[in-house]
């Protein structure tokens, strides 16, 4: 069967000589720079340097005093607040117009913290897996593919940390806000993202989870994202001495999320087998926060598709140079002030983060 040709002879020549070279990581990253010096923009916004995009992975939880919610507006305000508050906490995505996509990083995409500006322990191969699938938690059974090899499941924390270092943060400590934004999206930018959010009155644990499945051949297949959110109902009572007893306790909630992360990993491996797209590694994790009876808990899992700000790229190089750097190398090249450790919301915890 003859291949179809366009009416453009220059394009025909390019297709004949380049093959899939236009989807090399170097071409993707060089083609994922937006038009602005200090602000990132959303993929498919005008002014991009090419056809690429950068994915940033984000996971956040927060809570607020439920008495601040007006009774007649509680549901809609709470839902809006759930999303907007968590956009600001952690890697900064505040004041953006979100457009929801399903969950793949395509062959014209690259992942910040994994492909470029790598987390040092990923770049150095020192990050240890939390478990493997198949493994002690999920042994092979009658549904297992005969050729299935164990897939290591690593903590997602280093990739989440990388996202905070790119976009920066606004840290809340009581009534004081510390503005530590670096290259945030332009306020009002339209940004496609894979996302889910949840909110609930307490007593409850509100949680969000995120995962990256790395395919064996990124020039032919998309890397896989998976997001999930939910609420673990809880009871808060007093014992005989007037002390608060929460059921399940934080350890019980964390055990439930550990199981959730294992099931996400299992689902990703089975997805790869079903589509003959084997995964070589998975990065996964979850966060949770406990909301008391007078609080509202919030959670967000989000993976935006971005164009990099010009100033993200060192002045003496190309965007693709970031493929050879850790995020520490990148920060040093740009002489960025180091970010302090992010404040931990009260009554919160994590798995793999």
Short mmCIF file of N, CA and C in Angstrom, two decimals, residues 282-348:
data_model
loop_
_atom_site.label_atom_id
_atom_site.label_comp_id
_atom_site.label_asym_id
_atom_site.label_seq_id
_atom_site.Cartn_x
_atom_site.Cartn_y
_atom_site.Cartn_z
N UNK A 282 6.17 2.57 37.54
CA UNK A 282 5.03 3.38 37.97
C UNK A 282 5.49 4.26 39.12
N UNK A 283 5.02 5.49 39.13
CA UNK A 283 5.24 6.42 40.24
C UNK A 283 3.87 6.80 40.78
N UNK A 284 3.66 6.62 42.09
CA UNK A 284 2.31 6.78 42.62
C UNK A 284 2.35 7.30 44.05
N UNK A 285 1.24 7.91 44.47
CA UNK A 285 1.13 8.38 45.83
C UNK A 285 -0.23 8.96 46.11
N UNK A 286 -0.49 9.28 47.36
CA UNK A 286 -1.77 9.84 47.79
C UNK A 286 -1.55 10.75 48.99
N UNK A 287 -2.45 11.72 49.14
CA UNK A 287 -2.46 12.60 50.31
C UNK A 287 -3.86 12.59 50.92
N UNK A 288 -3.91 12.83 52.22
CA UNK A 288 -5.21 12.89 52.89
C UNK A 288 -5.17 13.96 53.98
N UNK A 289 -6.36 14.42 54.37
CA UNK A 289 -6.49 15.37 55.47
C UNK A 289 -7.74 15.04 56.25
N UNK A 290 -7.65 15.17 57.57
CA UNK A 290 -8.82 14.90 58.41
C UNK A 290 -9.55 16.20 58.68
N UNK A 291 -10.86 16.22 58.42
CA UNK A 291 -11.73 17.35 58.72
C UNK A 291 -12.61 16.97 59.90
N UNK A 292 -12.63 17.81 60.92
CA UNK A 292 -13.45 17.56 62.10
C UNK A 292 -14.91 17.91 61.79
N UNK A 293 -15.84 17.68 62.73
CA UNK A 293 -17.26 17.93 62.44
C UNK A 293 -17.58 19.37 62.04
N UNK A 294 -16.72 20.32 62.38
CA UNK A 294 -17.00 21.72 62.05
C UNK A 294 -16.08 22.24 60.95
N UNK A 295 -15.51 21.31 60.17
CA UNK A 295 -14.58 21.70 59.11
C UNK A 295 -15.02 21.10 57.78
N UNK A 296 -14.49 21.69 56.72
CA UNK A 296 -14.70 21.20 55.36
C UNK A 296 -13.35 20.79 54.80
N UNK A 297 -13.21 19.53 54.38
CA UNK A 297 -11.96 19.04 53.81
C UNK A 297 -11.97 19.13 52.30
N UNK A 298 -10.78 19.38 51.73
CA UNK A 298 -10.65 19.60 50.29
C UNK A 298 -9.49 18.77 49.75
N UNK A 299 -9.61 18.29 48.51
CA UNK A 299 -8.49 17.59 47.88
C UNK A 299 -8.52 17.80 46.38
N UNK A 300 -7.34 17.74 45.78
CA UNK A 300 -7.20 17.93 44.33
C UNK A 300 -6.06 17.08 43.82
N UNK A 301 -6.28 16.40 42.72
CA UNK A 301 -5.21 15.77 41.95
C UNK A 301 -5.25 16.36 40.56
N UNK A 302 -4.10 16.81 40.06
CA UNK A 302 -4.12 17.65 38.85
C UNK A 302 -2.82 17.50 38.08
N UNK A 303 -2.92 17.40 36.75
CA UNK A 303 -1.75 17.31 35.88
C UNK A 303 -1.96 18.25 34.70
N UNK A 304 -1.50 19.51 34.80
CA UNK A 304 -1.68 20.45 33.70
C UNK A 304 -0.74 20.16 32.53
N UNK A 305 -1.17 20.62 31.35
CA UNK A 305 -0.39 20.55 30.11
C UNK A 305 0.07 21.97 29.81
N UNK A 306 1.36 22.23 29.94
CA UNK A 306 1.88 23.59 29.95
C UNK A 306 2.87 23.87 28.83
N UNK A 307 2.98 25.17 28.53
CA UNK A 307 4.10 25.72 27.77
C UNK A 307 4.99 26.46 28.76
N UNK A 308 6.28 26.25 28.68
CA UNK A 308 7.20 26.85 29.64
C UNK A 308 7.38 28.34 29.39
N UNK A 309 7.57 29.09 30.47
CA UNK A 309 7.97 30.48 30.35
C UNK A 309 9.37 30.55 29.73
N UNK A 310 9.66 31.62 28.99
CA UNK A 310 10.98 31.78 28.36
C UNK A 310 12.10 31.67 29.39
N UNK A 311 11.90 32.33 30.55
CA UNK A 311 12.98 32.42 31.51
C UNK A 311 13.23 31.12 32.27
N UNK A 312 12.40 30.10 32.04
CA UNK A 312 12.70 28.77 32.58
C UNK A 312 13.96 28.21 31.93
N UNK A 313 14.19 28.60 30.68
CA UNK A 313 15.32 28.08 29.91
C UNK A 313 16.55 28.93 30.21
N UNK A 314 17.68 28.33 30.62
CA UNK A 314 18.89 29.12 30.84
C UNK A 314 19.24 29.95 29.61
N UNK A 315 19.68 31.19 29.83
CA UNK A 315 19.86 32.14 28.74
C UNK A 315 20.90 31.67 27.71
N UNK A 316 21.84 30.83 28.14
CA UNK A 316 22.90 30.42 27.23
C UNK A 316 22.65 29.04 26.62
N UNK A 317 21.40 28.58 26.64
CA UNK A 317 21.14 27.25 26.11
C UNK A 317 19.77 27.11 25.50
N UNK A 318 19.44 25.87 25.14
CA UNK A 318 18.13 25.54 24.56
C UNK A 318 17.29 24.83 25.60
N UNK A 319 15.97 24.82 25.37
CA UNK A 319 15.07 24.15 26.31
C UNK A 319 15.45 22.68 26.48
N UNK A 320 15.88 22.04 25.39
CA UNK A 320 16.22 20.62 25.46
C UNK A 320 17.41 20.34 26.39
N UNK A 321 18.20 21.37 26.72
CA UNK A 321 19.30 21.16 27.67
C UNK A 321 18.78 20.71 29.02
N UNK A 322 17.52 21.04 29.33
CA UNK A 322 16.93 20.64 30.61
C UNK A 322 16.81 19.12 30.74
N UNK A 323 16.85 18.43 29.61
CA UNK A 323 16.79 16.96 29.64
C UNK A 323 18.02 16.36 30.31
N UNK A 324 19.11 17.11 30.34
CA UNK A 324 20.36 16.63 30.93
C UNK A 324 20.58 17.17 32.33
N UNK A 325 19.60 17.87 32.89
CA UNK A 325 19.75 18.50 34.20
C UNK A 325 18.82 17.87 35.23
N UNK A 326 19.27 17.88 36.47
CA UNK A 326 18.35 17.67 37.59
C UNK A 326 17.72 19.02 37.92
N UNK A 327 16.67 19.00 38.74
CA UNK A 327 16.10 20.29 39.10
C UNK A 327 17.06 21.11 39.96
N UNK A 328 17.98 20.45 40.66
CA UNK A 328 18.99 21.19 41.40
C UNK A 328 19.96 21.88 40.46
N UNK A 329 20.37 21.18 39.37
CA UNK A 329 21.22 21.81 38.35
C UNK A 329 20.51 23.03 37.76
N UNK A 330 19.24 22.85 37.45
CA UNK A 330 18.46 23.92 36.82
C UNK A 330 18.34 25.13 37.75
N UNK A 331 18.04 24.88 39.02
CA UNK A 331 17.94 25.99 39.98
C UNK A 331 19.26 26.73 40.10
N UNK A 332 20.36 26.00 40.09
CA UNK A 332 21.68 26.63 40.19
C UNK A 332 21.96 27.48 38.95
N UNK A 333 21.62 26.97 37.77
CA UNK A 333 21.86 27.73 36.54
C UNK A 333 21.08 29.04 36.53
N UNK A 334 19.85 29.02 37.07
CA UNK A 334 19.03 30.23 37.10
C UNK A 334 19.24 31.07 38.36
N UNK A 335 20.09 30.58 39.27
CA UNK A 335 20.38 31.28 40.53
C UNK A 335 19.09 31.57 41.30
N UNK A 336 18.23 30.56 41.39
CA UNK A 336 16.97 30.70 42.10
C UNK A 336 17.18 30.54 43.60
N UNK A 337 16.45 31.32 44.38
CA UNK A 337 16.47 31.16 45.83
C UNK A 337 15.83 29.84 46.21
N UNK A 338 16.51 29.00 46.97
CA UNK A 338 15.92 27.68 47.30
C UNK A 338 14.58 27.82 48.00
N UNK A 339 13.66 26.93 47.65
CA UNK A 339 12.37 26.89 48.32
C UNK A 339 12.52 26.19 49.67
N UNK A 340 11.96 26.76 50.75
CA UNK A 340 11.95 26.02 52.00
C UNK A 340 10.99 24.85 51.91
N UNK A 341 11.08 23.97 52.87
CA UNK A 341 10.15 22.84 52.91
C UNK A 341 8.72 23.35 53.01
N UNK A 342 7.82 22.77 52.23
CA UNK A 342 6.43 23.23 52.23
C UNK A 342 5.79 22.97 53.58
N UNK A 343 4.99 23.92 54.08
CA UNK A 343 4.29 23.68 55.35
C UNK A 343 3.30 22.53 55.23
N UNK A 344 3.22 21.72 56.27
CA UNK A 344 2.31 20.58 56.28
C UNK A 344 0.96 21.00 56.85
N UNK A 345 -0.13 20.83 56.12
CA UNK A 345 -1.44 21.17 56.70
C UNK A 345 -1.70 20.33 57.95
N UNK A 346 -2.36 20.89 58.96
CA UNK A 346 -2.64 20.10 60.16
C UNK A 346 -3.55 18.91 59.85
N UNK A 347 -3.31 17.82 60.56
CA UNK A 347 -4.14 16.60 60.46
C UNK A 347 -4.07 15.98 59.07
N UNK A 348 -2.92 16.10 58.42
CA UNK A 348 -2.77 15.54 57.08
C UNK A 348 -1.64 14.53 57.05
#
